[in-house]
Amino acid sequence: MSDKERVKATWQRLEKWLGENFPPALENLRDPATDEAIASVESQIQMLLPQAVKESFKIHNGEEHNYLPGVLADEFWLIPLEHACETWRQLKDLAVELFGNEDNPTQWRSQVEGGIIFIKGSVKPLIGSPKWFPIADMNGDIIRFLDFDPPDGGTVGQVIEIDAEACQFQVIAPSFLEHLEQYAADLEAGLYAIEDGYLQSRDRLSLEELRIWGVPEYLKK
């Protein structure tokens, strides 16, 4: 199947499962984004979004942000294009202001070895980047991005999750499409439970499990 067909099929699976098991999660989904709106965002961020991402936005341009249950688990909000663009702008500027433009692998490795930060996979421990495009947000504290500037061993367009407050940085999928498909499969497999009016992961990482992440391969060189 083409990316367009796979995205459409995956959204159908998501909406079927949620409609049968958790209908309130579907109430905030927005109408499709237009090709013009997508092109405008690409012009502003000076990056081309993967085709699967565009196709997803052309099914639903994210969700309304009124803190009701959404389609994503663990209280994540599926960000609309216009808000994603604004978040991208704010975080890239803040990252440059706080840390400058230069990567610092030596410092990053020292922080991992000292248990100060936790990195899983080939992702830079930053709070934002001109080459990261936000796609989901948990109350502004944890953000998932498309990463267009991964270090060695990473994949351009991979999905990363950044929890700056907890100093946790991880790759969660090689691509948006694989992330979406895996989420649908996990819902169908019963890996999420409805608790306190939200979809929640059944498996949460402890601090001890985070330490097992160790030093990522790209920082061992």
PDB file of C-alpha atoms in Angstrom:
ATOM      1  CA  MET A   1       0.000   0.000   0.000  1.00  0.00           C
ATOM      2  CA  SER A   2       1.034   3.597  -0.511  1.00  0.00           C
ATOM      3  CA  ASP A   3       1.657   5.875   2.469  1.00  0.00           C
ATOM      4  CA  LYS A   4      -1.684   7.540   1.767  1.00  0.00           C
ATOM      5  CA  GLU A   5      -3.500   4.210   1.889  1.00  0.00           C
ATOM      6  CA  ARG A   6      -1.655   3.099   5.030  1.00  0.00           C
ATOM      7  CA  VAL A   7      -2.434   6.341   6.857  1.00  0.00           C
ATOM      8  CA  LYS A   8      -6.099   6.137   5.875  1.00  0.00           C
ATOM      9  CA  ALA A   9      -6.323   2.492   6.952  1.00  0.00           C
ATOM     10  CA  THR A  10      -4.637   3.242  10.271  1.00  0.00           C
ATOM     11  CA  TRP A  11      -6.956   6.134  11.045  1.00  0.00           C
ATOM     12  CA  GLN A  12      -9.893   3.848  10.290  1.00  0.00           C
ATOM     13  CA  ARG A  13      -8.521   1.333  12.807  1.00  0.00           C
ATOM     14  CA  LEU A  14      -8.018   4.049  15.423  1.00  0.00           C
ATOM     15  CA  GLU A  15     -11.476   5.493  14.979  1.00  0.00           C
ATOM     16  CA  LYS A  16     -13.074   2.036  15.038  1.00  0.00           C
ATOM     17  CA  TRP A  17     -11.332   1.025  18.279  1.00  0.00           C
ATOM     18  CA  LEU A  18     -11.978   4.344  19.981  1.00  0.00           C
ATOM     19  CA  GLY A  19     -15.569   4.463  18.765  1.00  0.00           C
ATOM     20  CA  GLU A  20     -16.207   1.045  20.294  1.00  0.00           C
ATOM     21  CA  ASN A  21     -14.197   1.471  23.496  1.00  0.00           C
ATOM     22  CA  PHE A  22     -13.789   5.173  24.258  1.00  0.00           C
ATOM     23  CA  PRO A  23     -16.089   7.396  22.122  1.00  0.00           C
ATOM     24  CA  PRO A  24     -15.306  10.684  23.965  1.00  0.00           C
ATOM     25  CA  ALA A  25     -11.777  10.514  22.547  1.00  0.00           C
ATOM     26  CA  LEU A  26     -13.119  11.254  19.068  1.00  0.00           C
ATOM     27  CA  GLU A  27     -15.076  14.383  19.955  1.00  0.00           C
ATOM     28  CA  ASN A  28     -12.233  16.871  19.565  1.00  0.00           C
ATOM     29  CA  LEU A  29     -10.850  15.766  16.206  1.00  0.00           C
ATOM     30  CA  ARG A  30     -10.636  18.628  13.752  1.00  0.00           C
ATOM     31  CA  ASP A  31     -11.527  18.793  10.082  1.00  0.00           C
ATOM     32  CA  PRO A  32      -8.872  18.079   7.428  1.00  0.00           C
ATOM     33  CA  ALA A  33      -6.081  20.558   6.744  1.00  0.00           C
ATOM     34  CA  THR A  34      -5.857  21.924   3.219  1.00  0.00           C
ATOM     35  CA  ASP A  35      -2.904  21.443   0.890  1.00  0.00           C
ATOM     36  CA  GLU A  36      -2.405  25.211   1.058  1.00  0.00           C
ATOM     37  CA  ALA A  37      -2.181  25.184   4.865  1.00  0.00           C
ATOM     38  CA  ILE A  38       0.364  22.366   4.791  1.00  0.00           C
ATOM     39  CA  ALA A  39       2.446  24.143   2.146  1.00  0.00           C
ATOM     40  CA  SER A  40       2.365  27.339   4.220  1.00  0.00           C
ATOM     41  CA  VAL A  41       3.748  25.517   7.252  1.00  0.00           C
ATOM     42  CA  GLU A  42       6.477  23.864   5.188  1.00  0.00           C
ATOM     43  CA  SER A  43       7.459  27.287   3.886  1.00  0.00           C
ATOM     44  CA  GLN A  44       7.678  28.704   7.408  1.00  0.00           C
ATOM     45  CA  ILE A  45       9.720  25.857   8.882  1.00  0.00           C
ATOM     46  CA  GLN A  46      11.787  25.440   5.692  1.00  0.00           C
ATOM     47  CA  MET A  47      11.374  21.662   5.750  1.00  0.00           C
ATOM     48  CA  LEU A  48       9.222  19.240   3.792  1.00  0.00           C
ATOM     49  CA  LEU A  49       6.975  17.097   5.956  1.00  0.00           C
ATOM     50  CA  PRO A  50       6.919  13.354   5.206  1.00  0.00           C
ATOM     51  CA  GLN A  51       4.069  12.323   2.919  1.00  0.00           C
ATOM     52  CA  ALA A  52       2.458  10.223   5.651  1.00  0.00           C
ATOM     53  CA  VAL A  53       2.357  13.238   7.958  1.00  0.00           C
ATOM     54  CA  LYS A  54       0.684  15.337   5.288  1.00  0.00           C
ATOM     55  CA  GLU A  55      -1.864  12.599   4.649  1.00  0.00           C
ATOM     56  CA  SER A  56      -2.660  12.410   8.355  1.00  0.00           C
ATOM     57  CA  PHE A  57      -3.203  16.177   8.555  1.00  0.00           C
ATOM     58  CA  LYS A  58      -5.477  15.867   5.516  1.00  0.00           C
ATOM     59  CA  ILE A  59      -7.640  13.450   7.506  1.00  0.00           C
ATOM     60  CA  HIS A  60      -7.612  15.368  10.792  1.00  0.00           C
ATOM     61  CA  ASN A  61      -5.777  18.627  11.448  1.00  0.00           C
ATOM     62  CA  GLY A  62      -5.064  17.605  15.012  1.00  0.00           C
ATOM     63  CA  GLU A  63      -7.500  18.155  17.862  1.00  0.00           C
ATOM     64  CA  GLU A  64      -9.201  21.037  19.613  1.00  0.00           C
ATOM     65  CA  HIS A  65      -7.297  21.894  22.770  1.00  0.00           C
ATOM     66  CA  ASN A  66      -9.895  21.952  25.528  1.00  0.00           C
ATOM     67  CA  TYR A  67      -8.437  19.238  27.756  1.00  0.00           C
ATOM     68  CA  LEU A  68     -11.114  16.660  27.075  1.00  0.00           C
ATOM     69  CA  PRO A  69      -9.975  13.086  26.297  1.00  0.00           C
ATOM     70  CA  GLY A  70      -8.207  12.787  22.971  1.00  0.00           C
ATOM     71  CA  VAL A  71      -7.197  10.077  20.542  1.00  0.00           C
ATOM     72  CA  LEU A  72      -3.677   9.734  21.976  1.00  0.00           C
ATOM     73  CA  ALA A  73      -2.942   7.968  25.246  1.00  0.00           C
ATOM     74  CA  ASP A  74      -1.326   9.437  28.360  1.00  0.00           C
ATOM     75  CA  GLU A  75      -3.046  12.813  27.901  1.00  0.00           C
ATOM     76  CA  PHE A  76      -1.113  13.732  24.768  1.00  0.00           C
ATOM     77  CA  TRP A  77      -2.711  16.286  22.476  1.00  0.00           C
ATOM     78  CA  LEU A  78      -2.528  15.794  18.705  1.00  0.00           C
ATOM     79  CA  ILE A  79      -1.274  19.243  17.691  1.00  0.00           C
ATOM     80  CA  PRO A  80      -2.931  21.156  14.805  1.00  0.00           C
ATOM     81  CA  LEU A  81      -0.674  22.585  12.105  1.00  0.00           C
ATOM     82  CA  GLU A  82      -0.946  26.207  13.155  1.00  0.00           C
ATOM     83  CA  HIS A  83      -0.116  25.477  16.781  1.00  0.00           C
ATOM     84  CA  ALA A  84       2.707  23.127  15.792  1.00  0.00           C
ATOM     85  CA  CYS A  85       4.290  25.898  13.757  1.00  0.00           C
ATOM     86  CA  GLU A  86       4.108  28.337  16.671  1.00  0.00           C
ATOM     87  CA  THR A  87       5.521  25.762  19.108  1.00  0.00           C
ATOM     88  CA  TRP A  88       8.343  24.999  16.661  1.00  0.00           C
ATOM     89  CA  ARG A  89       9.213  28.691  16.497  1.00  0.00           C
ATOM     90  CA  GLN A  90       9.169  29.219  20.266  1.00  0.00           C
ATOM     91  CA  LEU A  91      11.234  26.151  21.148  1.00  0.00           C
ATOM     92  CA  LYS A  92      13.888  26.618  18.493  1.00  0.00           C
ATOM     93  CA  ASP A  93      14.429  30.197  19.647  1.00  0.00           C
ATOM     94  CA  LEU A  94      14.534  29.167  23.310  1.00  0.00           C
ATOM     95  CA  ALA A  95      17.013  26.369  22.594  1.00  0.00           C
ATOM     96  CA  VAL A  96      19.391  28.754  20.827  1.00  0.00           C
ATOM     97  CA  GLU A  97      19.024  31.323  23.606  1.00  0.00           C
ATOM     98  CA  LEU A  98      19.830  28.802  26.343  1.00  0.00           C
ATOM     99  CA  PHE A  99      22.338  26.504  24.672  1.00  0.00           C
ATOM    100  CA  GLY A 100      23.561  28.161  21.485  1.00  0.00           C
ATOM    101  CA  ASN A 101      23.842  26.467  18.111  1.00  0.00           C
ATOM    102  CA  GLU A 102      26.618  23.965  18.828  1.00  0.00           C
ATOM    103  CA  ASP A 103      26.166  20.306  19.801  1.00  0.00           C
ATOM    104  CA  ASN A 104      28.180  19.141  22.804  1.00  0.00           C
ATOM    105  CA  PRO A 105      28.528  15.327  22.702  1.00  0.00           C
ATOM    106  CA  THR A 106      31.275  15.286  25.347  1.00  0.00           C
ATOM    107  CA  GLN A 107      29.076  17.085  27.836  1.00  0.00           C
ATOM    108  CA  TRP A 108      26.067  14.946  26.923  1.00  0.00           C
ATOM    109  CA  ARG A 109      27.984  11.725  27.580  1.00  0.00           C
ATOM    110  CA  SER A 110      29.190  13.030  30.935  1.00  0.00           C
ATOM    111  CA  GLN A 111      25.626  13.908  31.905  1.00  0.00           C
ATOM    112  CA  VAL A 112      24.360  10.455  30.910  1.00  0.00           C
ATOM    113  CA  GLU A 113      27.123   8.717  32.865  1.00  0.00           C
ATOM    114  CA  GLY A 114      26.355  10.925  35.856  1.00  0.00           C
ATOM    115  CA  GLY A 115      22.660  10.051  35.811  1.00  0.00           C
ATOM    116  CA  ILE A 116      21.736  13.658  35.067  1.00  0.00           C
ATOM    117  CA  ILE A 117      20.058  12.991  31.722  1.00  0.00           C
ATOM    118  CA  PHE A 118      18.624   9.831  30.168  1.00  0.00           C
ATOM    119  CA  ILE A 119      18.850   9.125  26.433  1.00  0.00           C
ATOM    120  CA  LYS A 120      17.373   6.170  24.571  1.00  0.00           C
ATOM    121  CA  GLY A 121      18.387   5.862  20.939  1.00  0.00           C
ATOM    122  CA  SER A 122      20.012   8.314  18.564  1.00  0.00           C
ATOM    123  CA  VAL A 123      18.495  11.598  19.671  1.00  0.00           C
ATOM    124  CA  LYS A 124      20.133  14.806  20.817  1.00  0.00           C
ATOM    125  CA  PRO A 125      19.287  15.892  24.389  1.00  0.00           C
ATOM    126  CA  LEU A 126      17.856  19.292  23.455  1.00  0.00           C
ATOM    127  CA  ILE A 127      14.629  21.105  24.305  1.00  0.00           C
ATOM    128  CA  GLY A 128      14.039  22.216  20.736  1.00  0.00           C
ATOM    129  CA  SER A 129      15.676  22.581  17.359  1.00  0.00           C
ATOM    130  CA  PRO A 130      14.971  24.232  14.004  1.00  0.00           C
ATOM    131  CA  LYS A 131      15.006  20.661  12.657  1.00  0.00           C
ATOM    132  CA  TRP A 132      12.382  19.287  15.058  1.00  0.00           C
ATOM    133  CA  PHE A 133       8.680  19.614  14.208  1.00  0.00           C
ATOM    134  CA  PRO A 134       6.212  19.047  17.087  1.00  0.00           C
ATOM    135  CA  ILE A 135       3.329  16.637  16.531  1.00  0.00           C
ATOM    136  CA  ALA A 136       2.020  15.868  20.042  1.00  0.00           C
ATOM    137  CA  ASP A 137       2.120  17.585  23.405  1.00  0.00           C
ATOM    138  CA  MET A 138       1.374  16.485  26.970  1.00  0.00           C
ATOM    139  CA  ASN A 139       0.460  19.692  28.794  1.00  0.00           C
ATOM    140  CA  GLY A 140       3.550  21.405  27.412  1.00  0.00           C
ATOM    141  CA  ASP A 141       5.769  19.194  29.587  1.00  0.00           C
ATOM    142  CA  ILE A 142       6.452  16.301  27.219  1.00  0.00           C
ATOM    143  CA  ILE A 143       6.568  16.881  23.475  1.00  0.00           C
ATOM    144  CA  ARG A 144       6.859  14.473  20.566  1.00  0.00           C
ATOM    145  CA  PHE A 145       8.658  15.731  17.485  1.00  0.00           C
ATOM    146  CA  LEU A 146       9.568  14.673  13.994  1.00  0.00           C
ATOM    147  CA  ASP A 147      13.376  14.758  14.086  1.00  0.00           C
ATOM    148  CA  PHE A 148      15.000  15.875  10.838  1.00  0.00           C
ATOM    149  CA  ASP A 149      18.497  16.182  12.327  1.00  0.00           C
ATOM    150  CA  PRO A 150      19.310  12.963  14.182  1.00  0.00           C
ATOM    151  CA  PRO A 151      22.855  12.058  15.258  1.00  0.00           C
ATOM    152  CA  ASP A 152      24.666   9.004  13.857  1.00  0.00           C
ATOM    153  CA  GLY A 153      22.455   5.936  13.922  1.00  0.00           C
ATOM    154  CA  GLY A 154      19.205   7.876  13.787  1.00  0.00           C
ATOM    155  CA  THR A 155      16.672   8.109  10.978  1.00  0.00           C
ATOM    156  CA  VAL A 156      15.614  11.380   9.383  1.00  0.00           C
ATOM    157  CA  GLY A 157      11.949  11.882  10.233  1.00  0.00           C
ATOM    158  CA  GLN A 158      12.050   9.627  13.298  1.00  0.00           C
ATOM    159  CA  VAL A 159       9.619  10.340  16.131  1.00  0.00           C
ATOM    160  CA  ILE A 160      11.263  11.450  19.358  1.00  0.00           C
ATOM    161  CA  GLU A 161       9.844  12.198  22.791  1.00  0.00           C
ATOM    162  CA  ILE A 162      11.367  14.970  24.883  1.00  0.00           C
ATOM    163  CA  ASP A 163      10.628  15.353  28.591  1.00  0.00           C
ATOM    164  CA  ALA A 164      12.872  18.292  29.420  1.00  0.00           C
ATOM    165  CA  GLU A 165      11.797  18.527  33.061  1.00  0.00           C
ATOM    166  CA  ALA A 166      12.637  14.867  33.735  1.00  0.00           C
ATOM    167  CA  CYS A 167      15.707  15.052  31.451  1.00  0.00           C
ATOM    168  CA  GLN A 168      14.471  12.127  29.341  1.00  0.00           C
ATOM    169  CA  PHE A 169      15.098  12.010  25.593  1.00  0.00           C
ATOM    170  CA  GLN A 170      14.131   9.009  23.488  1.00  0.00           C
ATOM    171  CA  VAL A 171      13.394   7.754  20.001  1.00  0.00           C
ATOM    172  CA  ILE A 172       9.968   6.124  19.982  1.00  0.00           C
ATOM    173  CA  ALA A 173       9.559   5.214  16.294  1.00  0.00           C
ATOM    174  CA  PRO A 174      11.577   5.279  13.049  1.00  0.00           C
ATOM    175  CA  SER A 175       8.837   7.296  11.329  1.00  0.00           C
ATOM    176  CA  PHE A 176       5.476   8.932  11.918  1.00  0.00           C
ATOM    177  CA  LEU A 177       3.701   6.253   9.891  1.00  0.00           C
ATOM    178  CA  GLU A 178       5.239   3.427  11.900  1.00  0.00           C
ATOM    179  CA  HIS A 179       4.410   5.299  15.107  1.00  0.00           C
ATOM    180  CA  LEU A 180       0.759   5.659  14.078  1.00  0.00           C
ATOM    181  CA  GLU A 181       0.483   2.029  12.984  1.00  0.00           C
ATOM    182  CA  GLN A 182       2.127   0.766  16.178  1.00  0.00           C
ATOM    183  CA  TYR A 183      -0.229   2.835  18.305  1.00  0.00           C
ATOM    184  CA  ALA A 184      -3.247   1.327  16.528  1.00  0.00           C
ATOM    185  CA  ALA A 185      -1.815  -2.165  17.035  1.00  0.00           C
ATOM    186  CA  ASP A 186      -1.138  -1.490  20.728  1.00  0.00           C
ATOM    187  CA  LEU A 187      -4.692  -0.254  21.277  1.00  0.00           C
ATOM    188  CA  GLU A 188      -6.046  -3.382  19.632  1.00  0.00           C
ATOM    189  CA  ALA A 189      -3.703  -5.547  21.741  1.00  0.00           C
ATOM    190  CA  GLY A 190      -5.005  -4.068  25.002  1.00  0.00           C
ATOM    191  CA  LEU A 191      -1.825  -2.264  26.024  1.00  0.00           C
ATOM    192  CA  TYR A 192      -3.778   0.781  27.183  1.00  0.00           C
ATOM    193  CA  ALA A 193      -6.420   1.122  29.885  1.00  0.00           C
ATOM    194  CA  ILE A 194      -9.079   3.777  30.445  1.00  0.00           C
ATOM    195  CA  GLU A 195      -8.320   5.355  33.827  1.00  0.00           C
ATOM    196  CA  ASP A 196      -9.781   8.549  35.309  1.00  0.00           C
ATOM    197  CA  GLY A 197     -11.356   9.436  31.982  1.00  0.00           C
ATOM    198  CA  TYR A 198      -8.167   9.080  29.932  1.00  0.00           C
ATOM    199  CA  LEU A 199      -6.337   6.404  27.988  1.00  0.00           C
ATOM    200  CA  GLN A 200      -3.268   5.451  29.983  1.00  0.00           C
ATOM    201  CA  SER A 201      -0.286   3.186  29.327  1.00  0.00           C
ATOM    202  CA  ARG A 202      -0.303   0.010  31.362  1.00  0.00           C
ATOM    203  CA  ASP A 203       3.504   0.038  31.446  1.00  0.00           C
ATOM    204  CA  ARG A 204       5.338   3.048  32.916  1.00  0.00           C
ATOM    205  CA  LEU A 205       9.103   3.317  33.295  1.00  0.00           C
ATOM    206  CA  SER A 206      10.705   3.591  36.717  1.00  0.00           C
ATOM    207  CA  LEU A 207      13.897   5.527  37.411  1.00  0.00           C
ATOM    208  CA  GLU A 208      15.755   2.226  37.637  1.00  0.00           C
ATOM    209  CA  GLU A 209      14.571   1.271  34.167  1.00  0.00           C
ATOM    210  CA  LEU A 210      15.651   4.649  32.818  1.00  0.00           C
ATOM    211  CA  ARG A 211      19.180   4.086  34.109  1.00  0.00           C
ATOM    212  CA  ILE A 212      19.360   0.860  32.095  1.00  0.00           C
ATOM    213  CA  TRP A 213      19.153   2.977  28.940  1.00  0.00           C
ATOM    214  CA  GLY A 214      22.842   3.737  29.463  1.00  0.00           C
ATOM    215  CA  VAL A 215      24.982   5.709  27.018  1.00  0.00           C
ATOM    216  CA  PRO A 216      23.577   5.741  23.463  1.00  0.00           C
ATOM    217  CA  GLU A 217      25.850   4.346  20.773  1.00  0.00           C
ATOM    218  CA  TYR A 218      26.417   7.678  19.041  1.00  0.00           C
ATOM    219  CA  LEU A 219      27.965   9.107  22.229  1.00  0.00           C
ATOM    220  CA  LYS A 220      30.379   6.183  22.620  1.00  0.00           C
ATOM    221  CA  LYS A 221      32.392   7.209  19.564  1.00  0.00           C
TER     222      LYS A 221
END
